[in-house]
Coordinates of C-alpha atoms in Angstrom, one line a residue:
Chain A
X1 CA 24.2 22.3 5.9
X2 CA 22.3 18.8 7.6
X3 CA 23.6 18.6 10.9
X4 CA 24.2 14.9 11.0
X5 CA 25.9 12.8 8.5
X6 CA 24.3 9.5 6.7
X7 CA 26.6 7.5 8.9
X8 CA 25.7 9.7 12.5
X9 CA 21.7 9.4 11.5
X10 CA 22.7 5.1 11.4
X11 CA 24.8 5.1 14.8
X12 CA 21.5 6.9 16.0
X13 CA 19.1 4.7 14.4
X14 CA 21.1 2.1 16.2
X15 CA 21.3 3.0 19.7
X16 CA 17.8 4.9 19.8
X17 CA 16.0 2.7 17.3
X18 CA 17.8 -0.9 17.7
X19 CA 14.6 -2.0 16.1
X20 CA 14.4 -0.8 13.5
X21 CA 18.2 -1.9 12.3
X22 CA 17.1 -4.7 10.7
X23 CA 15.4 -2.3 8.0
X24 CA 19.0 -2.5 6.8
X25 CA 18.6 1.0 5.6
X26 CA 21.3 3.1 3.6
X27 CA 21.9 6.6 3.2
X28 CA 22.6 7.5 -0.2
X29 CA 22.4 11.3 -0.3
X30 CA 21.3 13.8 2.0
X31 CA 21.0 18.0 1.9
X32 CA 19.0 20.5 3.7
X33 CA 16.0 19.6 2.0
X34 CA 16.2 16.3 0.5
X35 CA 17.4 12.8 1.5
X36 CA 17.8 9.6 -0.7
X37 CA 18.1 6.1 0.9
X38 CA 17.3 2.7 0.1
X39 CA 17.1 -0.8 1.8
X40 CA 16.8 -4.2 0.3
X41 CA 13.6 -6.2 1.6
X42 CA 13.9 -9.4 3.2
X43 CA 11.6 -12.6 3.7
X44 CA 9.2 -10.8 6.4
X45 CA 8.7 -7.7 4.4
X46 CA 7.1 -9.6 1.4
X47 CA 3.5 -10.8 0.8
X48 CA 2.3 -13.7 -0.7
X49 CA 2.0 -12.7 -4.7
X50 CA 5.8 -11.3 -4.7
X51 CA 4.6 -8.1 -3.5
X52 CA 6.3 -6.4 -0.9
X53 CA 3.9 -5.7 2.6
X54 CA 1.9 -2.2 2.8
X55 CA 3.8 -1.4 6.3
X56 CA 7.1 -2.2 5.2
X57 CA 6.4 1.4 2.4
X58 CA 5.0 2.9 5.9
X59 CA 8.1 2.3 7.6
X60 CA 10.3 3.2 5.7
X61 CA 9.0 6.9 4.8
X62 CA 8.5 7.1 8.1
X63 CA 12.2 6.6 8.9
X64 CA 13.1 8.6 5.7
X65 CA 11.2 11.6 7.2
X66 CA 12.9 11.1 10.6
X67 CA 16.4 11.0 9.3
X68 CA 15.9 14.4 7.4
X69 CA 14.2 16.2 10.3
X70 CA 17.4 14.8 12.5
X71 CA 19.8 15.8 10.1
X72 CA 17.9 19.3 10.3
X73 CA 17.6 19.8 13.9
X74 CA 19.9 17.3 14.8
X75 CA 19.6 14.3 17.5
X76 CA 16.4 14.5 18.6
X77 CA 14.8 11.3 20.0
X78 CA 11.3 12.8 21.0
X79 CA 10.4 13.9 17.7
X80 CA 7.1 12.3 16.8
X81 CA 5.1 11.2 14.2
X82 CA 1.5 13.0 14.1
X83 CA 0.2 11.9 11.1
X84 CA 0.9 9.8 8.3
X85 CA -1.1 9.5 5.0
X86 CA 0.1 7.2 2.0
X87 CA -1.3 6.3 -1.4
X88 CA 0.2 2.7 -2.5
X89 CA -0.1 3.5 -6.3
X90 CA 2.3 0.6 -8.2
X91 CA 2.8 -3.0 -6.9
X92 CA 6.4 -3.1 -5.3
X93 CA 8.5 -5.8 -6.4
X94 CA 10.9 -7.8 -4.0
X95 CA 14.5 -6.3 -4.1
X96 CA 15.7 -2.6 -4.1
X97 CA 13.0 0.0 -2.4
X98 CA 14.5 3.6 -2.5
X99 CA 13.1 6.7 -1.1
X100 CA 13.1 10.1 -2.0
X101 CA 12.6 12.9 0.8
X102 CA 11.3 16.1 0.5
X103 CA 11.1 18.8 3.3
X104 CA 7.9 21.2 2.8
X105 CA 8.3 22.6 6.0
X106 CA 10.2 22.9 8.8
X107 CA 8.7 24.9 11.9
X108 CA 9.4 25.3 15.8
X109 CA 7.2 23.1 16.6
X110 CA 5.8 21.0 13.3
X111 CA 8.0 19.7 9.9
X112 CA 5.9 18.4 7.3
X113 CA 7.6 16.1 4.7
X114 CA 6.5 14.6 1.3
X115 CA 8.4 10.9 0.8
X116 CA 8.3 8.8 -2.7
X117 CA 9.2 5.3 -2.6
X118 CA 10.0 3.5 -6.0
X119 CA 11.0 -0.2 -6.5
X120 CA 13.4 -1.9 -8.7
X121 CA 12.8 -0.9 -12.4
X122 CA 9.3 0.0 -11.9
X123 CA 8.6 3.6 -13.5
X124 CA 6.7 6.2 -11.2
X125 CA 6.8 5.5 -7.6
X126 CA 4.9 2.6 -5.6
X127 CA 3.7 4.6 -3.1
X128 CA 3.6 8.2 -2.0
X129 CA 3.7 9.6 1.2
X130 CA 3.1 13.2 3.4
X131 CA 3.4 13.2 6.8
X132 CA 4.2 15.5 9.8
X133 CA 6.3 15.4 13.0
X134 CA 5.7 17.3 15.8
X135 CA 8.9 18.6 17.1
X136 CA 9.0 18.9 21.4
X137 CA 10.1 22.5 23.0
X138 CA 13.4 23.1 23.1
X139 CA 14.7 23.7 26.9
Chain B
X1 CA 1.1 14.8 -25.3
X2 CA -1.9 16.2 -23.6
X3 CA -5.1 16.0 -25.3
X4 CA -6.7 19.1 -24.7
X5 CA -5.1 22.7 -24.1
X6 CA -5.1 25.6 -21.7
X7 CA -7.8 26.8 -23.4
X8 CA -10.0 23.3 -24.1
X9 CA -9.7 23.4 -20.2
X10 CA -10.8 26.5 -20.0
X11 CA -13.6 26.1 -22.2
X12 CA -14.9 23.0 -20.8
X13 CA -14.5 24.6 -17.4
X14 CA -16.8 27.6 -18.4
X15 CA -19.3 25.0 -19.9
X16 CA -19.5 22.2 -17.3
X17 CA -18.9 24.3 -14.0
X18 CA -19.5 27.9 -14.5
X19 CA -19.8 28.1 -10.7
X20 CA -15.8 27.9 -10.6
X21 CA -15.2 30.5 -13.1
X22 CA -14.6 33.1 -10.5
X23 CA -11.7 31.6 -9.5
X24 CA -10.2 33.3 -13.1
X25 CA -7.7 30.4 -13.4
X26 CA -4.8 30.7 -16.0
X27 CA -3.3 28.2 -17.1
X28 CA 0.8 28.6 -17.9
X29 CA 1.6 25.2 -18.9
X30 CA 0.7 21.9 -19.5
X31 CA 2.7 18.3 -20.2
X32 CA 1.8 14.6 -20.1
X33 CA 2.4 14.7 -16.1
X34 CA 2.8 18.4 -14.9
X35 CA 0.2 21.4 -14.9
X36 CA 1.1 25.1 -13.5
X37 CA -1.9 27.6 -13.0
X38 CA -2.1 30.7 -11.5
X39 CA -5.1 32.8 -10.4
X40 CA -5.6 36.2 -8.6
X41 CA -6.9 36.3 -5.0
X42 CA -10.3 38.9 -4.9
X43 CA -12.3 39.6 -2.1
X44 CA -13.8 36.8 -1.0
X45 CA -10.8 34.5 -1.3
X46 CA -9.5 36.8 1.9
X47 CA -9.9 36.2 5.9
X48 CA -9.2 38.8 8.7
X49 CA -5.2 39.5 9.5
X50 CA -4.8 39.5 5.3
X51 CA -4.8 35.8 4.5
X52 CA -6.3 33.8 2.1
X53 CA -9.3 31.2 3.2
X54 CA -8.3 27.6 3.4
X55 CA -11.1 26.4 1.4
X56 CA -10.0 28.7 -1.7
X57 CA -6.5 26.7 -1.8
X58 CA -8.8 23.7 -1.8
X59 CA -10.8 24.2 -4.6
X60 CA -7.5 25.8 -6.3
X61 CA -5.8 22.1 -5.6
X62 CA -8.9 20.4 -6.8
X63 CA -9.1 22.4 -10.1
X64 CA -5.6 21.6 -10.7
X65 CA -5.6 18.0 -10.4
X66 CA -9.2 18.3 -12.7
X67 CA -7.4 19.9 -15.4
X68 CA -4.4 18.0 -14.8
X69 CA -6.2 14.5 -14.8
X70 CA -8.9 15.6 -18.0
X71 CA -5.4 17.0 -20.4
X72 CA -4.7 13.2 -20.0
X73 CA -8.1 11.3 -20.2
X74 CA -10.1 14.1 -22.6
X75 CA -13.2 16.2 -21.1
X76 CA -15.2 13.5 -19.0
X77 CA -17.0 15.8 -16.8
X78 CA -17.8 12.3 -14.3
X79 CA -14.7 12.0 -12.9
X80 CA -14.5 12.9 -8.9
X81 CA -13.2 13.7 -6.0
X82 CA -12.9 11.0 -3.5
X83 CA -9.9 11.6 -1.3
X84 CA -8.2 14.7 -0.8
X85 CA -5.1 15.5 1.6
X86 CA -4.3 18.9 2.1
X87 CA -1.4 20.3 5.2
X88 CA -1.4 24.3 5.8
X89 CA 2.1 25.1 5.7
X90 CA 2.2 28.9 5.6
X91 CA -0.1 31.9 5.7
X92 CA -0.3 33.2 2.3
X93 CA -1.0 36.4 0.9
X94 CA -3.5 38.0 -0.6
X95 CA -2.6 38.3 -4.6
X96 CA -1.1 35.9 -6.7
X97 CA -1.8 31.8 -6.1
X98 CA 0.9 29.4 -8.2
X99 CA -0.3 26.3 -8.6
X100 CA 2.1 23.4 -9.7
X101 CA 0.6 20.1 -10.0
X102 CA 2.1 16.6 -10.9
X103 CA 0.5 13.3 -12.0
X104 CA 1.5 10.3 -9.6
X105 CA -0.7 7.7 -11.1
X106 CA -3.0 7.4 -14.1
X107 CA -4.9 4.4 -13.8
X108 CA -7.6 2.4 -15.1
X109 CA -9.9 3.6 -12.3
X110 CA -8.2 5.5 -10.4
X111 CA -5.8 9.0 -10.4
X112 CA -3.4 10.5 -7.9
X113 CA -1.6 13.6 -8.0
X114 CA 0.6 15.5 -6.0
X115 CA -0.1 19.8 -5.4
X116 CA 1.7 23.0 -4.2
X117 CA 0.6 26.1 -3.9
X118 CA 2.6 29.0 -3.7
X119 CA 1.6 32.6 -2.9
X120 CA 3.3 35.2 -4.2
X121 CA 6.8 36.1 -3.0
X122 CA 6.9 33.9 0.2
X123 CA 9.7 30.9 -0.4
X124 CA 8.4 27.2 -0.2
X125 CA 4.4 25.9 -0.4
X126 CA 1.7 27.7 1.5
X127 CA -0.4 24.3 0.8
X128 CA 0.6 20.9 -0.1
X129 CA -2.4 18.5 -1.5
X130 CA -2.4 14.9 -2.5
X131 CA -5.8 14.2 -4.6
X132 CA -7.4 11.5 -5.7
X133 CA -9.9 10.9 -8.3
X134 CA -12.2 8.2 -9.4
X135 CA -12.5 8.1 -13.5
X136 CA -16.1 6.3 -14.5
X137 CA -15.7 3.3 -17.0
X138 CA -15.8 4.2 -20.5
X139 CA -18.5 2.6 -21.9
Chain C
X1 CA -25.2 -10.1 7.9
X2 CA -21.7 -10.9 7.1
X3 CA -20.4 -13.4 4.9
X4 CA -17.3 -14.6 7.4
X5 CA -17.5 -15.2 11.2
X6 CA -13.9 -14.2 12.8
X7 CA -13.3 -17.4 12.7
X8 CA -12.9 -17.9 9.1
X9 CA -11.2 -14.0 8.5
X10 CA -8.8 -15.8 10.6
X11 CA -8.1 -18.9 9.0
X12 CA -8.2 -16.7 6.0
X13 CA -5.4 -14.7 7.3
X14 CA -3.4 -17.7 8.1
X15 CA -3.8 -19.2 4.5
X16 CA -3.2 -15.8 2.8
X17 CA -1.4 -13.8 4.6
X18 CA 0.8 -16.0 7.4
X19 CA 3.6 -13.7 7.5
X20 CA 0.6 -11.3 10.0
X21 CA -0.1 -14.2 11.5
X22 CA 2.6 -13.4 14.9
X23 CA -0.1 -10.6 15.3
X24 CA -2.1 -12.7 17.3
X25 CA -5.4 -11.0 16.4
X26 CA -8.2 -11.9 18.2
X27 CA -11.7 -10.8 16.4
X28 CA -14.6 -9.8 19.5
X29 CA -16.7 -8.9 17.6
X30 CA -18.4 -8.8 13.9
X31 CA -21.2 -7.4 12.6
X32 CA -22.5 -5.3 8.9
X33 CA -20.7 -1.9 9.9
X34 CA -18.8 -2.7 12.4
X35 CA -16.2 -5.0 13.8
X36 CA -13.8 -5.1 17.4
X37 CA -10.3 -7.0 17.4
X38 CA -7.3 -6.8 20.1
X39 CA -4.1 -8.2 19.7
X40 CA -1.3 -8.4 22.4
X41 CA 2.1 -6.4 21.9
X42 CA 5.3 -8.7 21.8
X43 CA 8.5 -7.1 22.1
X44 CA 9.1 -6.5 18.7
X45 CA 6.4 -4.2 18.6
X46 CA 7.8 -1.9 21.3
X47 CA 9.6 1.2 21.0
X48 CA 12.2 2.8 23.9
X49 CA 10.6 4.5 26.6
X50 CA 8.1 1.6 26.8
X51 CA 5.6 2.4 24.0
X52 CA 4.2 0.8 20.6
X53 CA 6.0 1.2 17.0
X54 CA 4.0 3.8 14.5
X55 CA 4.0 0.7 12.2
X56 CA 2.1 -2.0 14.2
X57 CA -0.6 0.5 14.8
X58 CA -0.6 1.1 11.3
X59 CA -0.7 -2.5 10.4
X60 CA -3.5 -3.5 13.2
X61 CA -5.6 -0.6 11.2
X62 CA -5.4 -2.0 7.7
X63 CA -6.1 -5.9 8.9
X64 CA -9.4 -4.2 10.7
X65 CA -10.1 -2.5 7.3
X66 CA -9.2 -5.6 5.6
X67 CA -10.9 -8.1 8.2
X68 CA -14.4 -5.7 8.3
X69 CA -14.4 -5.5 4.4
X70 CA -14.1 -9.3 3.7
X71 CA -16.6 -10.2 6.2
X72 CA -19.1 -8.0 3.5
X73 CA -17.6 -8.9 0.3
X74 CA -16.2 -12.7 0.8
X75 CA -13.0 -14.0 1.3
X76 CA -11.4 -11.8 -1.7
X77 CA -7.7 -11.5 -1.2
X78 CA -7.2 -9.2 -3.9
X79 CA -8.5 -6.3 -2.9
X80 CA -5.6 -3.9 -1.7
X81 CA -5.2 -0.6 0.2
X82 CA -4.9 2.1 -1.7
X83 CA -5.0 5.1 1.1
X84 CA -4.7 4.9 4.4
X85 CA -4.0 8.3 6.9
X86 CA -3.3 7.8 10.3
X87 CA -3.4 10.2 13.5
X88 CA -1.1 9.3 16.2
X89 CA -3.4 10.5 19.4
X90 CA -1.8 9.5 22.7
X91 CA 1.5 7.6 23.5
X92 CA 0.3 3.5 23.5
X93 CA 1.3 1.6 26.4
X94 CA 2.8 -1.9 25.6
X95 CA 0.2 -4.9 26.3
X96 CA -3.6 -5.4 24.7
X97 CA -4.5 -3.1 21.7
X98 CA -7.8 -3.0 21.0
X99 CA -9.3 -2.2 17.2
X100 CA -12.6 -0.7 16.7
X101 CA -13.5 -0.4 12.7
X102 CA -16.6 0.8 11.4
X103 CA -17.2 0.7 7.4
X104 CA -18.2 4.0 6.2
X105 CA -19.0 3.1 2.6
X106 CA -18.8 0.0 0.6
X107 CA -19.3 1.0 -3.1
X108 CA -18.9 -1.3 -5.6
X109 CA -15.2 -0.6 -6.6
X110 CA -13.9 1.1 -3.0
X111 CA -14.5 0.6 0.8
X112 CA -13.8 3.4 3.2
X113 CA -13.6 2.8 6.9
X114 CA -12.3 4.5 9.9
X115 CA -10.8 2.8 12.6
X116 CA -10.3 3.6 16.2
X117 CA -7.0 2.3 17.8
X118 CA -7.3 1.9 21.8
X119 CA -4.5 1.2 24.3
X120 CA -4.6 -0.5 27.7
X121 CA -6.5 1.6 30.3
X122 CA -5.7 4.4 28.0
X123 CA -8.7 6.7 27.7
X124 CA -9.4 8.4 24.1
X125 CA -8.1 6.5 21.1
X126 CA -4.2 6.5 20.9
X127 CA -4.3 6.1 17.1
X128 CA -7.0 7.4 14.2
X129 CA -7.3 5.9 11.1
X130 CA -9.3 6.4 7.9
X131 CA -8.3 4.1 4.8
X132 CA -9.6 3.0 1.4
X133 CA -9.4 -0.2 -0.1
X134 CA -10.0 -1.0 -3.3
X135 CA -12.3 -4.2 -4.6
X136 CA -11.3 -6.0 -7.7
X137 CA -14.1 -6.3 -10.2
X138 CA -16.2 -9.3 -10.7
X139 CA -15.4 -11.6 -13.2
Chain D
X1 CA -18.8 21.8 29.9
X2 CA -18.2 23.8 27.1
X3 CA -16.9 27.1 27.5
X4 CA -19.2 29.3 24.6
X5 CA -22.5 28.4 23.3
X6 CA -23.7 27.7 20.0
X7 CA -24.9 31.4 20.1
X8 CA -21.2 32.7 21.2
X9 CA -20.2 30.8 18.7
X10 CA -22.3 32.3 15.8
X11 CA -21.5 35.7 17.5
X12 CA -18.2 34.8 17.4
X13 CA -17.8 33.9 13.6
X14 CA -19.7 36.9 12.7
X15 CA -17.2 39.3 14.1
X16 CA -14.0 37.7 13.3
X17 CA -14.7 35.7 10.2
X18 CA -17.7 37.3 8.3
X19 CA -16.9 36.0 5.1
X20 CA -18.2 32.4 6.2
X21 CA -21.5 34.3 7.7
X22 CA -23.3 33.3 4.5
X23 CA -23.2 29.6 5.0
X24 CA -25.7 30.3 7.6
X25 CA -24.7 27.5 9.8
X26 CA -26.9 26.5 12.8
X27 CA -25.4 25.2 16.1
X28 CA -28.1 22.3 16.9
X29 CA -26.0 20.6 19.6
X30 CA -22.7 21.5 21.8
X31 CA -21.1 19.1 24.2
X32 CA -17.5 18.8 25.7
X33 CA -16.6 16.2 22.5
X34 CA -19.1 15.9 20.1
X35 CA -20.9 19.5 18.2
X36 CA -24.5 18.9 15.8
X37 CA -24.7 21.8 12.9
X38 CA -26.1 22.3 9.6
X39 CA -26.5 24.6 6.9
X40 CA -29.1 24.9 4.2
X41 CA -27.2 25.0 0.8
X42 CA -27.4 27.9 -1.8
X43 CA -27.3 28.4 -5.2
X44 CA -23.3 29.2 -5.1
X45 CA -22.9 25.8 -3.2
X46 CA -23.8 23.5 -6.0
X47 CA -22.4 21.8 -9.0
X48 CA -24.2 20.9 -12.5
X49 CA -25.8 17.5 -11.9
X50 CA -27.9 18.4 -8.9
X51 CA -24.8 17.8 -6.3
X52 CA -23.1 20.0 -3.6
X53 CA -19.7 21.3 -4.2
X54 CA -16.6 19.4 -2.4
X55 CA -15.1 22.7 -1.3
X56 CA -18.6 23.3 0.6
X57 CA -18.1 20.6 2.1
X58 CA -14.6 21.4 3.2
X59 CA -15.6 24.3 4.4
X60 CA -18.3 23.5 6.7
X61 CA -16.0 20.3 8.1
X62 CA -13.8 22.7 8.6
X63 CA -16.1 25.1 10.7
X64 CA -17.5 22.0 12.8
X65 CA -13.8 21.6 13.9
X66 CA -13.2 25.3 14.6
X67 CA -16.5 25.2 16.5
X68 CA -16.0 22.0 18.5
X69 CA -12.7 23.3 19.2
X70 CA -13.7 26.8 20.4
X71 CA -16.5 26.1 22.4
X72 CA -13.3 24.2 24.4
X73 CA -10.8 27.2 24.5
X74 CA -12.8 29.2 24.5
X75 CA -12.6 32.7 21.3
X76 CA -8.7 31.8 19.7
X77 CA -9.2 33.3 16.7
X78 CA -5.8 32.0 15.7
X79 CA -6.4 28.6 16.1
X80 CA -5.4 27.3 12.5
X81 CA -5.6 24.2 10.6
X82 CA -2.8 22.1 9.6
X83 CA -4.2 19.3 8.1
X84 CA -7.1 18.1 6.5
X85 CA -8.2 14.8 5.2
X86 CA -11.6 14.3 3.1
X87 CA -13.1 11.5 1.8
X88 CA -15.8 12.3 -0.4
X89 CA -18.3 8.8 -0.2
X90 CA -22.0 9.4 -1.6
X91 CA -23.4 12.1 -4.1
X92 CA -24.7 14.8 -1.6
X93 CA -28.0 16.8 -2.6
X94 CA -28.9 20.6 -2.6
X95 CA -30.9 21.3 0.5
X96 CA -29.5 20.8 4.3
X97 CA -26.1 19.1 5.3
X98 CA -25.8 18.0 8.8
X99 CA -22.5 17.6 10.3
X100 CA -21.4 15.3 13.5
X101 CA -18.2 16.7 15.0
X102 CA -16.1 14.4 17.2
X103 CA -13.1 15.9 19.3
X104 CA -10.5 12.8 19.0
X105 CA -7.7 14.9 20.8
X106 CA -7.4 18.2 22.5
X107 CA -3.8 18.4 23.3
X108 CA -1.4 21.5 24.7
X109 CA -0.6 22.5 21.3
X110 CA -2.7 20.3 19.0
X111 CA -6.2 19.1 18.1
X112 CA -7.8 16.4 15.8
X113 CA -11.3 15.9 15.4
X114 CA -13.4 13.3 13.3
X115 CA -16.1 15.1 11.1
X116 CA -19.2 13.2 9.0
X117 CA -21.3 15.2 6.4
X118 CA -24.9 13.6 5.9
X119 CA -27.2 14.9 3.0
X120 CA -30.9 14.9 3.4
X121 CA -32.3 11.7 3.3
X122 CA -29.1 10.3 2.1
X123 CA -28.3 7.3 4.3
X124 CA -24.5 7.3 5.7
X125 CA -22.3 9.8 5.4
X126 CA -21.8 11.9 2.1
X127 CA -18.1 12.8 3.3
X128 CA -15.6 11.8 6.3
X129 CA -13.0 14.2 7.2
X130 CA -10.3 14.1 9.7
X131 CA -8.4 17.4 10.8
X132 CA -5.8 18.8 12.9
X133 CA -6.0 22.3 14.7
X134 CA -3.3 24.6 15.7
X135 CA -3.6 25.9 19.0
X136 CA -1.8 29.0 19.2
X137 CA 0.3 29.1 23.2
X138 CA -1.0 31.1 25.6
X139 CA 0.6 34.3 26.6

């Protein structure tokens, strides 16, 4: 069972990541090895072309891989990203992005995720992501 | 549908890189965006402390997005490599490699696919691999 | 020698791209292979405990990309990421952020470079990148 | 200043990983961040069409890094690799591949290093990889 709920990963996000509120994200689902959120993109997350901007995709898996190590280990600001890699595979569209999050592993000291993101009605996600967090010592 | 079989693979493997054949790879199943192999660890798959060598799960992960990539575009021996992503996640054992591969995107020019390996008994991926390959222009 | 001086990859960026523009990017430096930017945090680049977002680093990296592979190919603004992985190095330190990129290849449908990511007085690189764009074809 | 010698080195790989003996690497250069090998390719290395494999390639990336890494802390055999990144860019040849190892980071508990493969006469790089090491802590 997650430790933290959708709504206690937000009222984190909120007083640890202020931020990165304005993401506006939503958590639709989340178990011990798989989270689904989405957000709606606004004016500064688009590109020219109706496209929507290569480090809007980034930060958003990256959030979606925070939120299901939190609700795994529970509050932990330190956790940190390590690395990041991401294939942009479909032109996003303006509108819905959703994320689906997949835990691959989750050690003492590294969790390694897998993130898809999809937009609106487009089939097959617009970008794919794996990346790892490195997790600090407990005390 | 896929257009060519466990076999064609096979086949065309034997013909075009008979270097790889030692791997022994068996194919289980095959749809438009999914592959599953399996092969048998031998001897020089192996490291000290009774693991299997990184670079075997590579070329594993490669063959599977190959076969994956030519079931969908027919045998066009020119398609490559040209990124390949791969996180260690556990130590596997010697024996048994699963292989479960799924198509991201088929494009024009390019193809991305998604990899885990498994190893025998142990629960969750001893590797995860994101591949990309570059398909030539038809002529 | 390259097609753009910084001064045009900027005026480029601020006909193209204006929602980058609050980057501030300054270019130092241009030549074939290689190229040298900084940029100067604002606040809503920051992170608590007085560091740099994941996401402008990512972003700084894939204008450098962007920046060092127009300055080769002309002022193309179609041509689009396809991969980029990142290694988070060192914690950044709000203020100047520097941007060493250096093209690795630049076939005729894909450009790979690798970009260093400096901070302050920081010594080492506090962010790694290697990314891939991909060049439309010639009409 | 390094801590083991190319010839430690060798000595070292013999006795705990003699499996990778037969790529009959030669330590050319050793400093506290940067490591010079190369290897003269076999028979088993090569693929139809006159080319080196990709897993070779992997491999000996993968040994500059375990190399670089060692000659820093000295014999860990259980040093591991978590993640590796390659970006295959030119059509290597049979004969010698050199490779240019580059310590990025050599943390507590982690290191990343920047690795480039160069073929003969083949000018730039025929593959870039980026890696991450597990250190193991000490006891």
């Amino acid at each position: 069972m997650p430790l933290m709920t959708g709504e206690d990963l937000l009222e984190f996000q909120k007083r640890e990541f202020p931020q990165t509120v304005d993401m506006n994200i939503v958590v639709d689902e989340i178990s011990d090895e798989h989270i689904s959120l989405h957000m709606e993109t606004g004016e500064r997350h688009l590109r020219p072309g109706g496209t929507v901007s290569g480090p809007t995709m980034m930060e958003f898996a990256d959030l979606t891989m925070y939120f299901l190590l939190l609700a795994q280990i529970g509050p932990v600001a330190l956790a940190v990203t390590t690395n990041l890699n991401i294939n942009f595979l479909r032109k996003p569209e303006p509108g819905v992005l959703k994320a689906e999050g997949k835990l691959l592993k989750l050690g003492r000291s590294l969790a390694v995720g897998d993130i898809s993101i999809y937009s609106g009605n487009i089939e097959g996600p617009v970008a794919h992501v794996t990346t790892t967090y490195s997790i600090p010592p407990k005390r």
